Amino acid sequence: MIYNKPVIKEDGSTEVVVDPTFFGPEAVLNTAYLFTGECYIRLIATSEQGIVIAFTPKRPDVTIEVLVQQFLNELIDQQLRIQIRHDTAEIQRIIVSEAFAPLGTEG
Amino acid sequence: MMNLSHRATADRAYQFLPFRFMRLFGRTLLVNQGGQFLMLDNGDFARFAEGTLKANEEIFLDLKAKHFLTDGIMELPVEMLATKYRTKKAFLRSFTSLHMLVLTVRCNQRCKYCQVACERADTRRFDMQADTARKSVDLILQSPSPYIKIEFQGGEPFLNFDVLRLAVEYAKELNADIKKHLEFVVCTNLSDVNKDQLGYCKEHGINISTSLDGPQALHDLCRPMENGEGSYARLMAGLELAREIVGPDRISALMTATRASLGQFPRIVDEYVANGFTSIFFRSLNPYGRAISGRAELGYPVEEFVRSYQEGLDYIVELNLRGIWFVEDYAALLLTRILTPFGTGFVDLQSPSGAGIACAIYDYDGNVYVSDEGRMLARNGDKKFLMGNVNQHNYRSLFTGDVIRRTVESSCVECLPRCSDCAFNIWCGADPVRNYATRGDLVVHKPSDDFCHRNMAIIRHLLEKVVHGNDDTQDVLWSWITRRPRAKALSCESEGNLCDA
């Protein structure tokens, strides 16, 4: 079963599982990267559960419960960013190409 | 040519245009490809993202007017965004315009944070020779940029005054045919300057950039003379002479913040105002040279610098509101990027980095580095950013070589981890030389990067003033961008007294 409530493991890490129906690996990876300043993060892809994310705080002052909540919110934003980027990729390519087109005509 | 049609989907009646977003101040900040921004309530942003905004809503019209969405012909907004993007990146057009000549690494001061590890004032083998200066100027004037600034650096460049004169006169002679816009700056501590040297600066239109860390105790703490005495009194004497001979408009100063400066920024500003300066650049300690070995005494966590910066900036805004026109230069640079269509070249904060493509430095021995910081690393034995030598290489091999390519490739925020999705990225930049100096790699781990933390915090603080500041505060910020005192401030000054905020 997919669960997204944090689960504290025996090794002291905290795990959360995200549903691959909503979140792709790129969004998970991007989000995980943002949190690597405060945590050691392991990503485990499982066919049954989804993507397991294991957090181990780097410092004792990191409140893991808050951090996981922030992670899950940020994950939504990251997924949205990917969708917007995907949706606007061709337009962006044309904008950049048009922007620098005059340079190609200069000596 | 573009082949785009409006792509409404089954889910929504409009097409997104490229933008980035960030949660900020309890709302959502959106920044588009041209650098324009909009703050939306989170609920409105969610409706925008879901595609459920109606065409007659004010938010819809704002988003359309600022090119975050289109519901009609695609060509027009795409052309507008392309023009704006080109304008933001206009600093790339000219190629290298700032050329720094290290006339000597001898110095008469022993600054605790010296990035170069200067040599004794009497060891002349660290002086640039006349032939090397001529070859450097030959190369400089081959730059395609129509604007050329030659900045004389050291050590203390006036200790090699003969070669300074030679370089100025040779550059002017060559430029008589080339006709570029040519400027000169000498970076001097002013502690041993004489009337002849300043008269020469006046005659040849050479600007003076000096260092003033704050009130006497603070300045003397880190900037002693070679014999250990404080340099403040000498600087004041030099400043007075320079103002009298060269003119106050041609003199600017820089400060470097050490641990002792933190919490003192308002007093440092007062010192600048008292000395007739109208701007300051709150500059944090750079991770080079003696600043590294002296880190235990001089260094500080980035959060403490940001707190001091914010305190100093708020104080400067208050000063302006009281009728004293004064600018914080870093804020002015960022505000120009945030509030106007224009980009501003700034070597340490642009994408790609200006190292090599906006500035280059010619060391006393003819070695050419992508930036002053590259030269500083070389002084400590690491020549990672050495492009070549004026005595061995021509312009093309220096400025199209692997070093400059690698530096550019690794400093485009559009494709760096974290930066690529950051809503601030069109206003921000990368500093691969600093990355290499601090982490040993041109690209660093952003979540733990002080450079990123500092710039994010400063941009947030400025945006807070832009978004929530009252009309008077907005006037102050715009006066920094336009470099003209506010009308209100002018009228206060002409009445000879300060206005209340």
mmCIF file of N, CA, C and O in Angstrom, chain A residues 24-31 33-34 74-96, chain B residues 4 7 12 15-21 31 33 45 48-49 68 413-423 425:
data_model
loop_
_atom_site.group_PDB
_atom_site.id
_atom_site.type_symbol
_atom_site.label_atom_id
_atom_site.label_comp_id
_atom_site.label_asym_id
_atom_site.label_seq_id
_atom_site.Cartn_x
_atom_site.Cartn_y
_atom_site.Cartn_z
ATOM 1 N N GLY A 24 6.687 12.052 -11.013
ATOM 2 C CA GLY A 24 7.683 11.333 -11.790
ATOM 3 C C GLY A 24 9.044 11.366 -11.111
ATOM 4 O O GLY A 24 9.269 12.148 -10.186
ATOM 5 N N PRO A 25 9.968 10.540 -11.597
ATOM 6 C CA PRO A 25 11.301 10.481 -10.986
ATOM 7 C C PRO A 25 12.036 11.812 -11.044
ATOM 8 O O PRO A 25 12.782 12.156 -10.131
ATOM 9 N N GLU A 26 11.811 12.603 -12.101
ATOM 10 C CA GLU A 26 12.523 13.886 -12.222
ATOM 11 C C GLU A 26 12.100 14.839 -11.104
ATOM 12 O O GLU A 26 12.944 15.512 -10.492
ATOM 13 N N ALA A 27 10.782 14.878 -10.844
ATOM 14 C CA ALA A 27 10.295 15.763 -9.779
ATOM 15 C C ALA A 27 10.837 15.310 -8.427
ATOM 16 O O ALA A 27 11.244 16.130 -7.593
ATOM 17 N N VAL A 28 10.861 14.002 -8.212
ATOM 18 C CA VAL A 28 11.368 13.477 -6.939
ATOM 19 C C VAL A 28 12.855 13.810 -6.787
ATOM 20 O O VAL A 28 13.301 14.284 -5.736
ATOM 21 N N LEU A 29 13.599 13.612 -7.863
ATOM 22 C CA LEU A 29 15.039 13.874 -7.815
ATOM 23 C C LEU A 29 15.320 15.359 -7.594
ATOM 24 O O LEU A 29 16.171 15.736 -6.766
ATOM 25 N N ASN A 30 14.606 16.226 -8.324
ATOM 26 C CA ASN A 30 14.801 17.676 -8.156
ATOM 27 C C ASN A 30 14.500 18.105 -6.724
ATOM 28 O O ASN A 30 15.227 18.905 -6.135
ATOM 29 N N THR A 31 13.419 17.582 -6.194
ATOM 30 C CA THR A 31 13.030 17.951 -4.832
ATOM 31 C C THR A 31 14.056 17.436 -3.830
ATOM 32 O O THR A 31 14.478 18.154 -2.921
ATOM 33 N N TYR A 33 17.131 16.895 -4.273
ATOM 34 C CA TYR A 33 18.359 17.706 -4.373
ATOM 35 C C TYR A 33 18.257 18.951 -3.498
ATOM 36 O O TYR A 33 19.208 19.314 -2.796
ATOM 37 N N LEU A 34 17.089 19.594 -3.509
ATOM 38 C CA LEU A 34 16.917 20.824 -2.724
ATOM 39 C C LEU A 34 17.090 20.585 -1.234
ATOM 40 O O LEU A 34 17.421 21.503 -0.494
ATOM 41 N N GLU A 74 6.901 20.850 -1.695
ATOM 42 C CA GLU A 74 7.848 21.222 -2.751
ATOM 43 C C GLU A 74 7.756 20.242 -3.921
ATOM 44 O O GLU A 74 7.904 20.618 -5.089
ATOM 45 N N LEU A 75 7.484 18.989 -3.603
ATOM 46 C CA LEU A 75 7.354 17.966 -4.646
ATOM 47 C C LEU A 75 6.219 18.334 -5.619
ATOM 48 O O LEU A 75 6.359 18.178 -6.844
ATOM 49 N N ILE A 76 5.146 18.840 -5.077
ATOM 50 C CA ILE A 76 4.026 19.253 -5.944
ATOM 51 C C ILE A 76 4.470 20.395 -6.856
ATOM 52 O O ILE A 76 4.205 20.392 -8.067
ATOM 53 N N ASP A 77 5.173 21.369 -6.260
ATOM 54 C CA ASP A 77 5.654 22.490 -7.078
ATOM 55 C C ASP A 77 6.626 22.009 -8.156
ATOM 56 O O ASP A 77 6.607 22.474 -9.290
ATOM 57 N N GLN A 78 7.490 21.073 -7.771
ATOM 58 C CA GLN A 78 8.465 20.574 -8.750
ATOM 59 C C GLN A 78 7.767 19.865 -9.906
ATOM 60 O O GLN A 78 8.152 20.021 -11.067
ATOM 61 N N GLN A 79 6.757 19.085 -9.569
ATOM 62 C CA GLN A 79 6.022 18.377 -10.633
ATOM 63 C C GLN A 79 5.333 19.393 -11.552
ATOM 64 O O GLN A 79 5.327 19.245 -12.776
ATOM 65 N N LEU A 80 4.790 20.442 -10.946
ATOM 66 C CA LEU A 80 4.134 21.489 -11.743
ATOM 67 C C LEU A 80 5.149 22.199 -12.633
ATOM 68 O O LEU A 80 4.869 22.495 -13.804
ATOM 69 N N ARG A 81 6.335 22.463 -12.088
ATOM 70 C CA ARG A 81 7.386 23.115 -12.894
ATOM 71 C C ARG A 81 7.719 22.261 -14.124
ATOM 72 O O ARG A 81 7.901 22.782 -15.226
ATOM 73 N N ILE A 82 7.806 20.976 -13.899
ATOM 74 C CA ILE A 82 8.134 20.080 -15.028
ATOM 75 C C ILE A 82 7.028 20.128 -16.073
ATOM 76 O O ILE A 82 7.303 20.201 -17.277
ATOM 77 N N GLN A 83 5.787 20.142 -15.608
ATOM 78 C CA GLN A 83 4.666 20.192 -16.565
ATOM 79 C C GLN A 83 4.668 21.500 -17.350
ATOM 80 O O GLN A 83 4.460 21.511 -18.565
ATOM 81 N N ILE A 84 4.926 22.605 -16.634
ATOM 82 C CA ILE A 84 4.953 23.909 -17.318
ATOM 83 C C ILE A 84 6.121 23.947 -18.304
ATOM 84 O O ILE A 84 5.985 24.422 -19.432
ATOM 85 N N ARG A 85 7.262 23.439 -17.864
ATOM 86 C CA ARG A 85 8.438 23.441 -18.741
ATOM 87 C C ARG A 85 8.159 22.604 -19.988
ATOM 88 O O ARG A 85 8.497 22.998 -21.095
ATOM 89 N N HIS A 86 7.542 21.464 -19.766
ATOM 90 C CA HIS A 86 7.213 20.587 -20.887
ATOM 91 C C HIS A 86 6.243 21.286 -21.835
ATOM 92 O O HIS A 86 6.389 21.270 -23.055
ATOM 93 N N ASP A 87 5.278 21.964 -21.243
ATOM 94 C CA ASP A 87 4.240 22.623 -22.026
ATOM 95 C C ASP A 87 4.779 23.824 -22.805
ATOM 96 O O ASP A 87 4.210 24.216 -23.832
ATOM 97 N N THR A 88 5.850 24.439 -22.295
ATOM 98 C CA THR A 88 6.354 25.663 -22.923
ATOM 99 C C THR A 88 7.724 25.470 -23.575
ATOM 100 O O THR A 88 8.336 26.447 -24.012
ATOM 101 N N ALA A 89 8.198 24.232 -23.630
ATOM 102 C CA ALA A 89 9.566 23.980 -24.103
ATOM 103 C C ALA A 89 9.795 24.498 -25.522
ATOM 104 O O ALA A 89 10.811 25.147 -25.809
ATOM 105 N N GLU A 90 8.855 24.235 -26.397
ATOM 106 C CA GLU A 90 9.030 24.643 -27.789
ATOM 107 C C GLU A 90 9.001 26.175 -27.905
ATOM 108 O O GLU A 90 9.791 26.777 -28.652
ATOM 109 N N ILE A 91 8.113 26.802 -27.145
ATOM 110 C CA ILE A 91 8.040 28.273 -27.170
ATOM 111 C C ILE A 91 9.347 28.858 -26.623
ATOM 112 O O ILE A 91 9.897 29.804 -27.179
ATOM 113 N N GLN A 92 9.830 28.270 -25.567
ATOM 114 C CA GLN A 92 11.085 28.757 -24.979
ATOM 115 C C GLN A 92 12.233 28.633 -25.978
ATOM 116 O O GLN A 92 13.055 29.542 -26.118
ATOM 117 N N ARG A 93 12.281 27.512 -26.666
ATOM 118 C CA ARG A 93 13.344 27.310 -27.653
ATOM 119 C C ARG A 93 13.276 28.399 -28.728
ATOM 120 O O ARG A 93 14.295 28.970 -29.124
ATOM 121 N N ILE A 94 12.075 28.706 -29.157
ATOM 122 C CA ILE A 94 11.915 29.721 -30.211
ATOM 123 C C ILE A 94 12.281 31.113 -29.683
ATOM 124 O O ILE A 94 12.952 31.888 -30.372
ATOM 125 N N ILE A 95 11.888 31.409 -28.453
ATOM 126 C CA ILE A 95 12.224 32.723 -27.872
ATOM 127 C C ILE A 95 13.740 32.915 -27.840
ATOM 128 O O ILE A 95 14.261 33.941 -28.268
ATOM 129 N N VAL A 96 14.450 31.911 -27.341
ATOM 130 C CA VAL A 96 15.913 32.033 -27.238
ATOM 131 C C VAL A 96 16.529 32.135 -28.639
ATOM 132 O O VAL A 96 17.419 32.968 -28.891
ATOM 133 N N LEU B 4 4.019 28.482 -34.744
ATOM 134 C CA LEU B 4 3.274 28.198 -33.525
ATOM 135 C C LEU B 4 1.840 28.674 -33.680
ATOM 136 O O LEU B 4 1.590 29.737 -34.214
ATOM 137 N N ARG B 7 -2.221 27.143 -28.543
ATOM 138 C CA ARG B 7 -2.517 25.750 -28.231
ATOM 139 C C ARG B 7 -3.405 25.643 -27.004
ATOM 140 O O ARG B 7 -2.949 25.253 -25.929
ATOM 141 N N ARG B 12 -7.979 23.902 -20.818
ATOM 142 C CA ARG B 12 -7.931 25.351 -20.564
ATOM 143 C C ARG B 12 -7.975 26.126 -21.879
ATOM 144 O O ARG B 12 -7.622 25.607 -22.939
ATOM 145 N N GLN B 15 -2.779 29.321 -23.414
ATOM 146 C CA GLN B 15 -1.492 28.641 -23.474
ATOM 147 C C GLN B 15 -0.526 29.332 -22.513
ATOM 148 O O GLN B 15 -0.426 30.557 -22.513
ATOM 149 N N PHE B 16 0.185 28.555 -21.714
ATOM 150 C CA PHE B 16 1.239 29.140 -20.877
ATOM 151 C C PHE B 16 2.358 29.640 -21.768
ATOM 152 O O PHE B 16 2.704 29.011 -22.776
ATOM 153 N N LEU B 17 2.975 30.746 -21.350
ATOM 154 C CA LEU B 17 4.259 31.150 -21.918
ATOM 155 C C LEU B 17 5.325 30.782 -20.881
ATOM 156 O O LEU B 17 4.994 30.635 -19.703
ATOM 157 N N PRO B 18 6.582 30.640 -21.277
ATOM 158 C CA PRO B 18 7.577 30.143 -20.312
ATOM 159 C C PRO B 18 7.705 31.063 -19.086
ATOM 160 O O PRO B 18 7.809 32.276 -19.236
ATOM 161 N N PHE B 19 7.661 30.470 -17.921
ATOM 162 C CA PHE B 19 7.860 31.235 -16.685
ATOM 163 C C PHE B 19 8.358 30.293 -15.599
ATOM 164 O O PHE B 19 8.259 29.073 -15.710
ATOM 165 N N ARG B 20 8.894 30.893 -14.554
ATOM 166 C CA ARG B 20 9.289 30.141 -13.370
ATOM 167 C C ARG B 20 8.517 30.707 -12.181
ATOM 168 O O ARG B 20 8.131 31.875 -12.213
ATOM 169 N N PHE B 21 8.350 29.907 -11.150
ATOM 170 C CA PHE B 21 7.620 30.427 -9.995
ATOM 171 C C PHE B 21 8.269 30.000 -8.685
ATOM 172 O O PHE B 21 9.055 29.048 -8.640
ATOM 173 N N VAL B 31 7.967 34.721 -12.604
ATOM 174 C CA VAL B 31 8.905 35.520 -13.402
ATOM 175 C C VAL B 31 8.970 34.899 -14.785
ATOM 176 O O VAL B 31 9.182 33.685 -14.918
ATOM 177 N N GLN B 33 10.216 34.772 -19.043
ATOM 178 C CA GLN B 33 11.476 34.674 -19.776
ATOM 179 C C GLN B 33 12.139 36.030 -19.978
ATOM 180 O O GLN B 33 13.349 36.117 -20.135
ATOM 181 N N PHE B 45 -2.972 31.555 -8.291
ATOM 182 C CA PHE B 45 -1.942 30.824 -9.031
ATOM 183 C C PHE B 45 -2.413 29.399 -9.342
ATOM 184 O O PHE B 45 -2.213 28.885 -10.456
ATOM 185 N N PHE B 48 -4.741 29.549 -12.160
ATOM 186 C CA PHE B 48 -3.977 29.796 -13.393
ATOM 187 C C PHE B 48 -3.347 28.485 -13.881
ATOM 188 O O PHE B 48 -3.453 28.127 -15.060
ATOM 189 N N ALA B 49 -2.720 27.766 -12.935
ATOM 190 C CA ALA B 49 -2.041 26.522 -13.310
ATOM 191 C C ALA B 49 -3.025 25.447 -13.759
ATOM 192 O O ALA B 49 -2.737 24.645 -14.649
ATOM 193 N N PHE B 68 2.577 36.017 -19.498
ATOM 194 C CA PHE B 68 2.637 34.718 -18.824
ATOM 195 C C PHE B 68 1.687 33.727 -19.501
ATOM 196 O O PHE B 68 1.790 32.528 -19.293
ATOM 197 N N VAL B 413 23.236 29.813 -15.554
ATOM 198 C CA VAL B 413 22.276 29.394 -14.526
ATOM 199 C C VAL B 413 21.070 28.682 -15.149
ATOM 200 O O VAL B 413 20.359 27.944 -14.464
ATOM 201 N N GLU B 414 20.854 28.924 -16.431
ATOM 202 C CA GLU B 414 19.720 28.290 -17.113
ATOM 203 C C GLU B 414 19.835 26.773 -17.102
ATOM 204 O O GLU B 414 18.843 26.067 -17.318
ATOM 205 N N CYS B 415 21.046 26.253 -16.889
ATOM 206 C CA CYS B 415 21.183 24.790 -16.893
ATOM 207 C C CYS B 415 21.986 24.268 -15.709
ATOM 208 O O CYS B 415 22.551 23.177 -15.773
ATOM 209 N N LEU B 416 22.032 25.022 -14.625
ATOM 210 C CA LEU B 416 22.711 24.527 -13.427
ATOM 211 C C LEU B 416 21.683 23.927 -12.469
ATOM 212 O O LEU B 416 20.546 24.398 -12.395
ATOM 213 N N PRO B 417 22.082 22.905 -11.707
ATOM 214 C CA PRO B 417 21.157 22.315 -10.742
ATOM 215 C C PRO B 417 20.599 23.380 -9.803
ATOM 216 O O PRO B 417 21.339 24.246 -9.353
ATOM 217 N N ARG B 418 19.356 23.320 -9.510
ATOM 218 C CA ARG B 418 18.588 24.246 -8.682
ATOM 219 C C ARG B 418 18.360 25.590 -9.385
ATOM 220 O O ARG B 418 17.245 26.082 -9.420
ATOM 221 N N CYS B 419 19.439 26.189 -9.929
ATOM 222 C CA CYS B 419 19.296 27.496 -10.597
ATOM 223 C C CYS B 419 18.313 27.408 -11.758
ATOM 224 O O CYS B 419 17.566 28.345 -12.024
ATOM 225 N N SER B 420 18.313 26.294 -12.477
ATOM 226 C CA SER B 420 17.523 26.204 -13.708
ATOM 227 C C SER B 420 16.029 26.379 -13.423
ATOM 228 O O SER B 420 15.297 26.860 -14.279
ATOM 229 N N ASP B 421 15.609 26.010 -12.225
ATOM 230 C CA ASP B 421 14.197 26.151 -11.877
ATOM 231 C C ASP B 421 13.929 27.352 -10.982
ATOM 232 O O ASP B 421 12.777 27.599 -10.624
ATOM 233 N N CYS B 422 14.964 28.073 -10.616
ATOM 234 C CA CYS B 422 14.796 29.164 -9.653
ATOM 235 C C CYS B 422 14.127 30.367 -10.319
ATOM 236 O O CYS B 422 14.535 30.802 -11.404
ATOM 237 N N ALA B 423 13.127 30.921 -9.646
ATOM 238 C CA ALA B 423 12.415 32.076 -10.203
ATOM 239 C C ALA B 423 13.313 33.299 -10.304
ATOM 240 O O ALA B 423 13.035 34.216 -11.075
ATOM 241 N N ASN B 425 16.345 33.336 -11.446
ATOM 242 C CA ASN B 425 17.543 33.073 -12.257
ATOM 243 C C ASN B 425 17.835 34.103 -13.333
ATOM 244 O O ASN B 425 18.978 34.365 -13.659
#
